[in-house]
Amino acid sequence: MALVLQPRREPSKAMVWAAPVIAVLATLIVGALLFTALGYDGFGAVNAIFIQPLLNSNRWQDLLVKAAPLTLIATGLAVGFRANVWNIGAEGQYVFGALAATGIALLTLDMQGLWILPAMVVAGVLGGMVYASVPAFLRVRLGVNEILSSLMLNYVAVQLLFYLMRGPWRDPMGFGFPQTAMFSLDQTLPRVIPGTLIHLGVPVALAAALTMWFLMARTLAGFQVRVVGAAPQAARFAGFRETRVVWMSFLIGGGLAGMAGTFEVSGPFGQMVPTFPVGYGFTAIIVAFLGRLHPLGIVAAALVLALTYVGGESAQTTVGLPAAAVGVFQAMLLFFLLGSDILVRYRLVRKGAPPARALPVTASPATRAVPGAAE
Amino acid sequence: MTPELAVSILMAVVATSTPLLIAALGELVVEKAGVLNLGVEGMMLIGAVTAFIVASATGVPSLGVLAAALAAALSSMVFGYLTLTLTANQVATGLALTIFGTGVSALLGASFVGITTGTLGLVFPANLATDPILRILFGHSPLVYFSLLMTLGVWWFLSKSRAGLILRAVGESDSSAHSIGYRVIGVRYLAVLFGGAMAGIAGSYYSLVLTPMWAERLTAGRGWIAIALVVFAAWRPGRLLLGAYLFGAVITFELQAKAAGWSFLAPEVLTSLPYLATILVLALISSRRASARLAAPACLAKPFRASA
């Protein structure tokens, strides 16, 4: 029985949401087999990464803490991805925003007041926006490919971090370690549930996703973003300015990445260190796709990817899985998602089955848009 | 400047330019066929680690280069299957390939960090390259001559050969190429395969010639610079050669300045130079907007599926 792909009459709504589930399941199965083939305890690894953190209620707070920055960054990136604006520089914007917040923190180390933390958040968001405006400007004014420019700036932001930690911002009382002083109480993100690790960033991330859901679904700006991505020609006829959408995408993406950076440095880290960038900016790209570029889907996807961080850490000790395995699992997740996305526009039928009564779906500008993006 | 110093700087520029040139030549052919593979960095890392492992295991570095080409070509087929057969988004799939290559290479290379292996030797007898001038001609790694021959080969293939004409047709107008009977997807698969093999060879240059050792993320974003070079070169092999050597010069400056311990530029600034130079060059080249846009293959990154 040979199976062939047959175009659907219209994209399947059910498949849009089934594809991520298929992708996760395929990752678990193929991941277990792959790591077994590589000489590790493959099934133990999948169990430790994807199952154990869910069963152990002590790890739930870790999941929420890791999911918060992923949600924030992915929510911002999804705006651009919908409009075919490819901001790959979230990692740099996250670092730069966190550095801006750190700058405020170092200036206010001896001060007290409830205004300090909000000032850090404002600086962090602005920092992320400023850093994201470089690729936005280059694309709008000079036509520079934003994928390459935003990506290059990731490396530059990390070097800036290293420079500041090694020299100007190093804690003079820190025994020569390349890190800043510990932040004061007024500079630290409060915990929303006392006795846990769950900080204010967790509910804020959820609120940001809900707000973005409303903005994308109910406002003209959100509509413009969706039209520019799905039907650039129509957008031009309607008078929607592409440059506006590019700027909006980068400013929202950069701002939310900067906010995530601020929450991380003032929350879990409590000071700035050279090991601050842990790849959230790249993982958030996977989160955005797995969540179908939909804010609520992103929240769920962020929890799945948070599993790979939390579970990956414990898998290092329990089954001796190297840290790099996490990246392999994350990439497999994205591969399987992109692969199963074809089921949104095509269906698997037996060879020789009658075709659907409709014009076949051909390559049109609309298919340049992210496949299966949920409306 | 003594002739010896000038020659050693020139040799360093050639050495750092070569992997950029090899990877970018591969990507140029891929893009000419209308496919944008952003996985170059990942494929280079897979090539680098494979080359090192095979060279260590067999003691034959040239086998390492071959294995690197095969392994990276294999990984490019994952990209090919997803984007060409399953029409997945090329940008997202390329990013996934880079994430995958970064992870897999770190995983496979974990037990090879910090050890050394035999490096790829010279192609000409050493006594030919004693004189500074002769060194410029005969003192390079075999992959340097390979990169120059491939530049010529890719130029000839794209502009003079019939197969190259078909490849360009597929990249410029997939539906026309399809309607006159060319197999668009088949041509694109071959192009992606070639791009993968070249990225793998470029990766092997880092772990067997330039560094020569294995470390996580050994290629440090050079794969992305290779992709930028293709844009800079306006999809022309001759200009690619120029661009690669320009960037080789920037990277050589970075390394030499660090080695000399210049204090007026922080090492972090020097490390940032190639990335900043990439952005600057892209800005300069793209500001001549019309010409840059016309040079790009018309079907770049657009999925194709035969409708009949």
XYZ file of C-alpha atoms in Angstrom:
683
model
C 0.000 0.000 0.000
C 1.805 3.082 -1.240
C 0.848 6.396 0.285
C 0.977 9.607 -1.700
C 0.443 13.238 -0.809
C -2.665 14.842 -2.170
C -3.453 18.547 -1.914
C -6.240 19.410 0.478
C -9.059 21.652 -0.658
C -8.110 24.053 2.097
C -5.492 23.986 4.849
C -6.546 21.722 7.673
C -7.229 23.600 10.928
C -7.008 20.372 12.893
C -3.609 19.564 11.429
C -2.272 23.010 12.382
C -2.571 21.961 16.000
C -1.980 18.253 15.526
C 1.412 18.820 13.879
C 3.150 20.048 17.087
C 1.832 17.024 18.978
C 3.055 14.705 16.216
C 6.419 16.489 16.302
C 6.825 16.042 20.065
C 5.902 12.349 19.905
C 8.238 11.731 16.957
C 11.050 13.503 18.817
C 10.566 11.271 21.861
C 10.622 8.054 19.829
C 13.352 8.930 17.333
C 15.369 10.664 20.060
C 15.336 7.537 22.201
C 16.444 5.397 19.257
C 19.098 7.880 18.113
C 20.720 8.192 21.512
C 20.606 4.440 22.005
C 22.419 4.088 18.692
C 24.995 6.629 19.880
C 25.720 4.440 22.890
C 23.722 6.274 25.548
C 20.714 5.084 27.504
C 18.281 6.566 24.965
C 15.019 5.648 26.679
C 16.422 6.702 30.022
C 17.381 10.042 28.476
C 13.903 10.665 27.057
C 12.408 9.657 30.381
C 14.732 11.962 32.322
C 14.225 14.933 29.994
C 10.574 14.787 29.028
C 8.782 12.650 31.643
C 10.470 12.948 35.046
C 10.219 16.759 35.417
C 6.462 16.435 34.844
C 6.058 13.761 37.509
C 8.200 15.505 40.104
C 6.189 18.430 41.470
C 9.362 19.985 42.880
C 10.521 20.649 39.325
C 7.343 22.453 38.213
C 8.614 25.760 39.523
C 11.816 25.280 37.502
C 9.698 24.692 34.409
C 7.765 27.922 34.939
C 10.954 29.900 35.562
C 12.531 28.594 32.336
C 9.318 28.952 30.332
C 8.909 32.636 31.263
C 11.802 34.076 29.194
C 11.056 31.658 26.346
C 7.419 32.833 26.285
C 8.375 36.499 26.335
C 10.951 36.222 23.560
C 8.895 33.886 21.369
C 5.813 36.079 21.691
C 7.813 38.974 20.292
C 9.483 36.943 17.555
C 6.158 35.493 16.410
C 4.958 38.961 15.418
C 7.821 39.280 12.971
C 7.709 35.680 11.736
C 4.044 36.151 10.808
C 5.035 39.126 8.661
C 8.025 37.283 7.154
C 10.403 39.485 9.125
C 13.158 37.190 10.342
C 14.653 38.486 13.552
C 17.299 35.887 14.429
C 18.975 38.292 16.833
C 16.836 37.761 19.922
C 19.802 36.314 21.796
C 21.726 39.552 21.285
C 18.721 41.712 22.126
C 18.216 39.636 25.277
C 21.842 40.198 26.314
C 21.876 43.873 25.375
C 18.622 44.529 27.254
C 19.974 42.748 30.314
C 23.155 44.835 30.088
C 21.123 48.039 29.994
C 19.255 46.919 33.113
C 22.560 45.965 34.730
C 23.880 49.445 33.967
C 21.007 50.971 35.939
C 21.567 48.449 38.722
C 25.255 49.347 39.027
C 24.405 53.068 39.131
C 21.851 52.549 41.889
C 23.684 50.003 44.044
C 23.788 52.352 47.047
C 20.269 53.680 46.623
C 16.954 52.480 47.886
C 13.453 52.810 46.535
C 10.690 50.988 44.770
C 11.420 52.905 41.569
C 14.715 51.151 40.923
C 13.367 47.848 39.603
C 10.846 49.511 37.236
C 13.682 51.738 35.981
C 15.738 48.636 35.253
C 12.841 47.056 33.357
C 12.348 50.214 31.296
C 16.072 50.321 30.531
C 16.048 46.632 29.616
C 13.116 46.969 27.238
C 14.601 50.081 25.647
C 17.983 48.375 25.386
C 16.461 45.437 23.542
C 14.581 47.826 21.252
C 17.667 49.891 20.495
C 19.660 46.788 19.642
C 16.852 45.438 17.451
C 16.515 48.752 15.663
C 19.929 48.268 14.015
C 18.805 45.406 11.725
C 15.398 47.100 11.309
C 17.044 50.321 10.137
C 19.438 48.474 7.836
C 16.610 46.511 6.260
C 14.236 49.461 5.831
C 16.730 52.059 4.679
C 19.391 50.024 2.889
C 17.665 46.759 2.081
C 20.099 44.676 4.145
C 18.931 41.112 4.759
C 17.758 41.132 8.372
C 18.555 37.455 8.978
C 22.281 38.036 8.518
C 22.531 41.415 10.235
C 20.516 40.417 13.307
C 22.453 37.170 13.607
C 25.849 38.887 13.425
C 24.813 41.221 16.240
C 24.364 38.222 18.571
C 28.106 37.640 18.488
C 28.808 41.322 19.053
C 26.475 41.517 22.086
C 28.207 38.549 23.711
C 31.606 40.168 23.143
C 30.306 43.387 24.708
C 29.175 41.354 27.714
C 32.617 39.725 28.007
C 34.336 43.097 27.765
C 32.174 44.687 30.462
C 32.583 41.714 32.795
C 36.337 41.568 32.324
C 36.881 45.281 32.787
C 34.620 48.226 33.522
C 31.763 46.478 35.314
C 33.727 43.913 37.279
C 32.949 43.840 40.989
C 36.001 45.426 42.709
C 35.267 43.294 45.792
C 34.757 40.144 43.730
C 38.210 38.561 44.111
C 38.926 39.201 40.436
C 36.047 37.092 39.119
C 34.673 38.575 35.886
C 31.208 39.396 37.198
C 29.321 42.340 38.662
C 28.414 42.895 42.279
C 25.293 41.142 43.567
C 22.160 43.207 43.026
C 20.490 44.776 46.072
C 17.061 43.793 47.329
C 15.431 46.705 45.508
C 17.040 45.521 42.275
C 15.885 41.935 42.602
C 12.725 40.630 41.028
C 10.282 39.719 43.831
C 8.935 36.185 44.143
C 5.195 35.950 43.583
C 4.842 32.708 45.547
C 6.987 32.874 48.683
C 9.206 29.883 49.248
C 9.432 29.021 45.552
C 11.597 30.193 42.664
C 8.580 31.627 40.848
C 9.318 35.309 40.310
C 7.289 38.192 38.974
C 8.518 37.457 35.446
C 6.332 34.351 35.240
C 2.919 36.067 35.483
C 4.226 38.991 33.407
C 5.215 36.603 30.604
C 1.761 35.066 30.640
C 0.167 38.526 30.614
C 2.383 39.559 27.706
C 1.241 36.550 25.700
C -2.415 37.283 26.437
C -1.957 40.946 25.531
C -0.303 40.000 22.266
C -3.140 37.600 21.496
C -5.575 40.490 21.874
C -3.434 42.896 19.844
C -2.890 40.478 16.969
C -6.496 39.335 16.786
C -8.341 42.567 17.483
C -6.323 45.567 16.345
C -5.583 47.055 12.949
C -1.841 46.821 13.579
C -2.151 43.099 14.225
C -4.206 42.700 11.083
C -1.580 44.547 9.045
C 1.138 42.236 10.321
C -0.865 39.179 9.323
C -1.726 40.531 5.878
C 1.847 41.622 5.081
C 3.008 38.098 5.908
C 0.263 36.121 4.221
C -0.400 38.261 1.145
C 2.232 40.946 0.482
C 0.541 42.018 -2.764
C -2.816 42.554 -1.081
C -1.095 44.445 1.712
C 0.457 46.812 -0.816
C -2.892 47.418 -2.506
C -4.455 48.074 0.868
C -1.783 50.689 1.520
C -0.174 48.885 4.451
C 3.404 50.052 4.677
C 5.906 47.213 4.809
C 8.477 49.414 6.546
C 6.051 50.023 9.393
C 5.573 46.316 9.872
C 9.341 45.714 9.832
C 9.880 48.355 12.497
C 7.000 47.055 14.580
C 8.272 43.478 14.377
C 11.775 44.378 15.457
C 10.756 46.790 18.208
C 8.289 44.339 19.750
C 10.713 41.429 19.363
C 13.650 43.396 20.752
C 11.620 44.954 23.547
C 10.275 41.653 24.813
C 13.694 40.004 24.500
C 15.171 42.898 26.504
C 12.453 42.456 29.107
C 13.223 38.744 29.344
C 16.905 39.569 29.782
C 16.094 42.026 32.569
C 13.963 39.474 34.402
C 16.673 36.842 34.143
C 19.474 39.067 35.393
C 17.410 40.555 38.210
C 15.720 37.250 39.058
C 17.456 33.876 38.800
C 20.949 35.365 38.306
C 20.881 38.297 40.733
C 24.037 39.720 39.128
C 25.562 39.805 35.636
C 27.999 37.016 34.743
C 29.749 35.987 31.483
C 27.706 32.757 31.366
C 24.468 34.770 31.215
C 23.517 33.880 27.598
C 22.176 30.318 27.598
C 20.589 30.307 24.154
C 17.054 31.368 25.086
C 17.043 33.654 22.048
C 17.590 30.688 19.717
C 15.358 28.267 21.591
C 12.584 30.876 21.452
C 12.616 30.548 17.658
C 11.659 26.892 18.086
C 9.075 27.883 20.708
C 7.496 30.362 18.298
C 7.123 27.760 15.556
C 6.016 24.947 17.857
C 3.405 27.322 19.278
C 2.173 28.033 15.739
C 3.073 31.739 16.143
C -0.018 31.959 18.311
C 0.492 33.552 21.754
C -1.373 30.824 23.615
C 0.306 28.071 21.645
C 3.600 29.731 22.519
C 2.897 29.445 26.246
C 2.358 25.708 25.844
C 5.386 25.327 23.566
C 7.554 27.277 26.034
C 6.704 24.719 28.704
C 7.719 21.883 26.368
C 11.064 23.532 25.576
C 11.529 24.405 29.261
C 11.413 20.646 29.824
C 14.492 20.210 27.654
C 16.404 22.683 29.836
C 15.212 21.345 33.200
C 15.224 17.679 32.210
C 18.429 18.024 30.228
C 20.175 19.271 33.326
C 19.092 16.335 35.456
C 19.759 13.869 32.609
C 23.408 14.881 32.824
C 23.663 13.358 36.285
C 21.081 10.567 36.087
C 21.956 9.003 32.711
C 25.230 10.806 31.935
C 23.850 12.604 28.897
C 26.122 15.448 27.690
C 24.703 18.981 27.857
C 24.870 19.200 24.068
C 22.148 16.564 23.773
C 19.586 19.228 24.641
C 20.360 21.086 21.421
C 19.945 17.875 19.437
C 16.518 17.249 20.948
C 15.483 20.857 20.291
C 16.597 20.710 16.677
C 14.816 17.377 16.154
C 11.644 18.923 17.511
C 11.846 21.692 14.931
C 12.727 19.262 12.119
C 9.738 17.051 12.889
C 7.433 20.031 13.220
C 8.493 21.441 9.856
C 8.128 18.007 8.310
C 4.681 17.271 9.683
C 3.507 20.698 8.583
C 2.975 19.319 5.105
C -0.080 17.547 6.503
C -1.692 20.962 6.940
C -1.874 21.490 3.197
C -1.711 17.914 1.948
C -3.193 14.676 3.120
C -1.825 11.173 2.944
C -3.969 8.947 0.766
C -3.542 5.535 -0.797
C -2.116 5.619 -4.284
C -4.879 5.792 -6.857
C -7.478 7.357 -4.562
C -9.701 9.967 -6.234
C -8.343 13.504 -5.922
C -10.084 16.192 -3.941
C -12.426 18.240 -6.089
C -10.647 21.522 -6.097
C -7.807 23.310 -7.763
C -4.520 22.003 -6.464
C -2.609 24.237 -4.128
C 0.283 25.661 -6.108
C 3.189 27.691 -4.944
C 1.943 31.215 -4.500
C 3.301 34.133 -2.510
C 1.104 33.008 0.358
C 3.082 29.797 0.777
C 6.151 31.880 1.446
C 4.472 32.676 4.697
C 5.192 30.396 7.587
C 3.328 27.198 6.875
C 0.459 26.479 9.150
C 0.571 29.748 11.057
C -2.606 29.792 13.112
C -4.866 32.762 12.626
C 58.136 45.491 6.171
C 60.498 42.667 5.361
C 59.568 40.295 2.549
C 59.384 37.445 5.061
C 56.787 39.294 7.138
C 54.772 40.274 4.083
C 54.784 36.693 2.883
C 53.729 35.295 6.254
C 50.841 37.792 6.440
C 49.808 36.858 2.935
C 49.965 33.183 3.817
C 47.793 33.821 6.883
C 45.216 35.684 4.794
C 45.073 32.800 2.322
C 44.699 30.323 5.177
C 41.811 32.141 6.856
C 40.041 32.925 3.578
C 40.011 29.390 2.237
C 37.255 27.828 4.377
C 35.047 30.891 3.803
C 35.562 30.537 0.070
C 34.826 26.798 0.019
C 31.641 27.072 2.081
C 30.445 30.138 0.167
C 31.015 28.458 -3.216
C 28.755 25.634 -2.093
C 26.065 28.017 -0.892
C 26.333 30.039 -4.109
C 25.435 26.991 -6.196
C 22.589 26.132 -3.800
C 21.166 29.639 -4.051
C 21.603 29.722 -7.822
C 19.255 26.725 -7.874
C 16.731 28.810 -5.929
C 17.293 27.302 -2.479
C 18.357 29.220 0.623
C 20.123 26.882 3.035
C 20.892 28.732 6.258
C 22.356 25.567 7.751
C 25.910 26.228 6.514
C 27.231 26.835 10.030
C 25.702 23.581 11.278
C 27.012 21.577 8.326
C 30.477 23.067 8.786
C 30.499 21.983 12.428
C 29.399 18.474 11.456
C 32.204 18.430 8.886
C 34.759 19.752 11.358
C 34.008 17.163 14.030
C 33.731 14.284 11.551
C 37.062 15.186 9.973
C 38.731 15.277 13.357
C 37.257 11.986 14.545
C 38.100 10.135 11.318
C 41.585 11.633 11.145
C 42.227 10.576 14.755
C 40.861 7.080 14.242
C 42.604 6.306 10.961
C 45.644 8.548 11.190
C 44.948 9.655 7.631
C 43.864 13.322 7.561
C 42.771 13.225 3.918
C 40.250 10.521 4.833
C 38.965 12.963 7.417
C 38.296 15.561 4.726
C 36.427 12.993 2.650
C 34.360 11.851 5.633
C 33.578 15.482 6.457
C 32.203 16.023 2.960
C 30.080 12.885 3.203
C 28.733 13.585 6.697
C 27.810 17.187 5.915
C 26.246 16.153 2.598
C 24.202 13.586 4.482
C 23.003 16.246 6.920
C 22.117 18.526 3.999
C 19.771 15.806 2.785
C 17.670 16.248 5.926
C 17.296 19.875 4.876
C 16.659 18.807 1.289
C 13.966 16.302 2.203
C 12.125 18.766 4.436
C 12.273 21.782 2.130
C 12.186 20.153 -1.302
C 10.016 17.083 -0.837
C 7.875 18.331 2.046
C 8.028 22.047 0.991
C 8.889 23.188 4.521
C 9.925 26.792 5.088
C 13.577 27.105 4.061
C 14.577 29.769 6.572
C 13.221 27.812 9.531
C 14.625 24.494 8.289
C 18.070 26.008 7.735
C 18.058 27.402 11.270
C 17.038 23.978 12.560
C 19.968 22.441 10.682
C 22.358 24.903 12.305
C 20.966 24.166 15.777
C 21.183 20.443 14.992
C 24.760 20.633 13.706
C 25.868 22.653 16.729
C 24.368 20.087 19.101
C 25.426 16.950 17.248
C 29.002 18.143 16.763
C 29.344 19.009 20.444
C 27.931 15.604 21.339
C 30.168 13.602 19.015
C 33.266 15.650 19.748
C 32.953 15.662 23.544
C 35.686 13.039 24.017
C 37.972 14.670 21.434
C 38.304 18.091 23.072
C 41.878 19.014 23.916
C 43.625 16.221 22.009
C 45.637 16.611 18.822
C 45.795 14.618 15.636
C 47.755 14.558 12.411
C 47.077 17.635 10.294
C 46.624 17.836 6.592
C 50.119 18.200 5.134
C 51.366 20.253 2.203
C 50.713 19.226 -1.346
C 54.133 20.128 -2.764
C 57.492 18.924 -1.370
C 58.656 21.176 1.452
C 61.995 21.997 -0.227
C 60.111 23.690 -3.062
C 58.761 26.271 -0.623
C 61.904 27.551 1.043
C 62.145 30.857 -0.802
C 59.485 33.462 0.268
C 58.178 33.873 -3.260
C 58.025 30.134 -3.891
C 56.224 29.733 -0.584
C 53.355 31.827 -1.880
C 53.056 29.479 -4.826
C 53.801 26.082 -3.295
C 53.492 26.419 0.476
C 49.749 26.003 0.976
C 47.462 23.287 2.199
C 45.953 21.161 -0.582
C 42.555 22.641 0.274
C 43.793 26.095 -0.772
C 44.458 24.845 -4.303
C 41.164 22.952 -4.133
C 39.291 26.173 -3.269
C 40.861 28.062 -6.175
C 40.172 25.247 -8.632
C 36.603 25.035 -7.381
C 36.140 28.783 -7.880
C 37.147 28.333 -11.476
C 35.067 25.177 -11.741
C 31.918 26.753 -10.328
C 32.356 29.774 -12.596
C 32.753 27.509 -15.624
C 29.872 25.295 -14.584
C 27.422 28.151 -14.050
C 28.316 30.294 -17.045
C 29.618 27.858 -19.650
C 28.070 24.450 -19.141
C 24.667 23.207 -20.167
C 24.022 21.651 -16.753
C 24.787 25.022 -15.160
C 22.314 26.691 -17.468
C 19.616 24.245 -16.347
C 20.513 24.896 -12.705
C 20.180 28.627 -13.223
C 16.879 28.168 -15.042
C 15.576 26.197 -12.080
C 16.630 29.020 -9.774
C 15.281 31.844 -11.908
C 11.953 30.351 -12.936
C 11.048 27.014 -11.448
C 7.702 26.685 -13.189
C 9.149 27.394 -16.665
C 11.986 24.960 -16.072
C 9.445 22.382 -14.981
C 7.172 22.943 -17.964
C 9.978 22.368 -20.460
C 10.765 19.103 -18.782
C 13.562 19.713 -16.292
C 13.318 18.054 -12.922
C 13.307 21.064 -10.622
C 13.358 19.103 -7.390
C 16.057 16.737 -8.635
C 18.335 19.609 -9.663
C 17.783 21.300 -6.325
C 18.590 18.110 -4.432
C 21.911 17.867 -6.269
C 22.694 21.518 -5.555
C 21.917 21.099 -1.846
C 24.082 17.969 -1.778
C 26.977 19.896 -3.325
C 26.503 22.739 -0.851
C 26.562 20.266 2.017
C 29.748 18.583 0.830
C 31.493 21.931 0.389
C 30.413 23.111 3.843
C 31.762 19.856 5.265
C 35.126 20.316 3.555
C 35.233 23.909 4.802
C 34.568 22.607 8.309
C 37.354 20.039 8.015
C 39.741 22.874 7.200
C 39.172 24.303 10.686
C 39.768 21.076 12.607
C 42.589 19.690 10.433
C 44.468 22.718 9.072
C 43.688 26.014 10.734
C 43.334 25.306 14.434
C 44.031 22.100 14.270
C 41.953 20.590 17.049
C 38.343 20.190 18.012
C 36.376 22.505 20.292
C 32.658 23.156 20.606
C 31.405 25.771 18.116
C 34.833 25.699 16.485
C 33.673 27.577 13.381
C 32.407 30.536 15.468
C 29.813 31.840 13.041
C 32.016 31.655 9.942
C 29.246 29.729 8.175
C 27.016 32.773 8.463
C 29.766 34.972 7.071
C 29.967 32.576 4.112
C 26.250 33.095 3.454
C 26.736 36.863 3.664
C 29.622 36.579 1.186
C 27.270 35.123 -1.413
C 25.102 38.240 -1.150
C 28.195 40.431 -1.222
C 29.413 38.666 -4.352
C 26.054 39.227 -6.065
C 26.040 35.465 -6.774
C 29.211 35.660 -8.916
C 32.118 33.268 -8.197
C 34.809 35.809 -9.140
C 33.548 38.364 -6.681
C 33.188 35.612 -4.117
C 36.931 35.039 -4.319
C 37.505 38.746 -3.731
C 35.060 38.842 -0.832
C 36.474 35.766 0.855
C 40.001 37.203 0.730
C 38.740 40.535 2.047
C 37.237 38.762 5.050
C 40.304 36.599 5.395
C 42.275 39.832 5.722
C 39.928 41.142 8.421
C 40.178 37.877 10.389
C 43.968 37.816 9.959
C 44.158 41.346 11.315
C 42.067 40.254 14.291
C 44.322 37.266 15.036
C 47.602 39.124 14.457
C 46.535 42.074 16.612
C 45.592 39.698 19.419
C 48.851 37.794 19.115
C 50.815 41.047 19.178
C 48.938 42.061 22.331
C 47.813 45.453 21.112
C 46.333 47.178 24.103
C 44.498 50.059 22.449
C 41.874 47.692 21.061
C 40.242 45.316 23.532
C 40.357 41.667 22.401
C 36.557 41.638 22.501
C 36.502 44.480 19.965
C 38.877 42.528 17.730
C 36.737 39.389 17.974
C 33.706 41.446 16.953
C 35.446 42.837 13.866
C 34.505 40.111 11.329
C 30.850 40.269 12.387
C 30.749 44.061 12.253
C 32.581 44.008 8.935
C 29.934 41.643 7.578
C 27.157 44.059 8.522
C 29.084 47.007 7.091
C 29.767 45.229 3.823
C 26.153 44.124 3.499
C 25.029 47.695 4.122
C 27.381 49.034 1.448
C 26.437 46.428 -1.114
C 22.706 46.554 -0.424
C 22.481 50.324 -0.592
C 22.891 49.972 -4.321
C 19.488 48.487 -3.929
C 18.376 47.730 -7.444
C 21.528 45.950 -8.533
C 21.680 43.817 -5.399
C 18.077 42.773 -5.732
C 18.303 41.989 -9.429
C 21.296 39.748 -8.851
C 19.429 37.394 -6.523
C 17.942 34.290 -8.173
C 14.249 35.044 -8.695
C 12.998 31.857 -7.020
C 15.324 32.070 -3.994
C 13.721 30.436 -0.939
C 10.390 29.843 -2.675
C 9.021 26.328 -2.331
C 8.147 24.440 -5.506
C 5.741 21.623 -5.994
C 4.758 20.387 -9.422
C 1.040 20.968 -9.817
C 0.484 18.280 -12.414
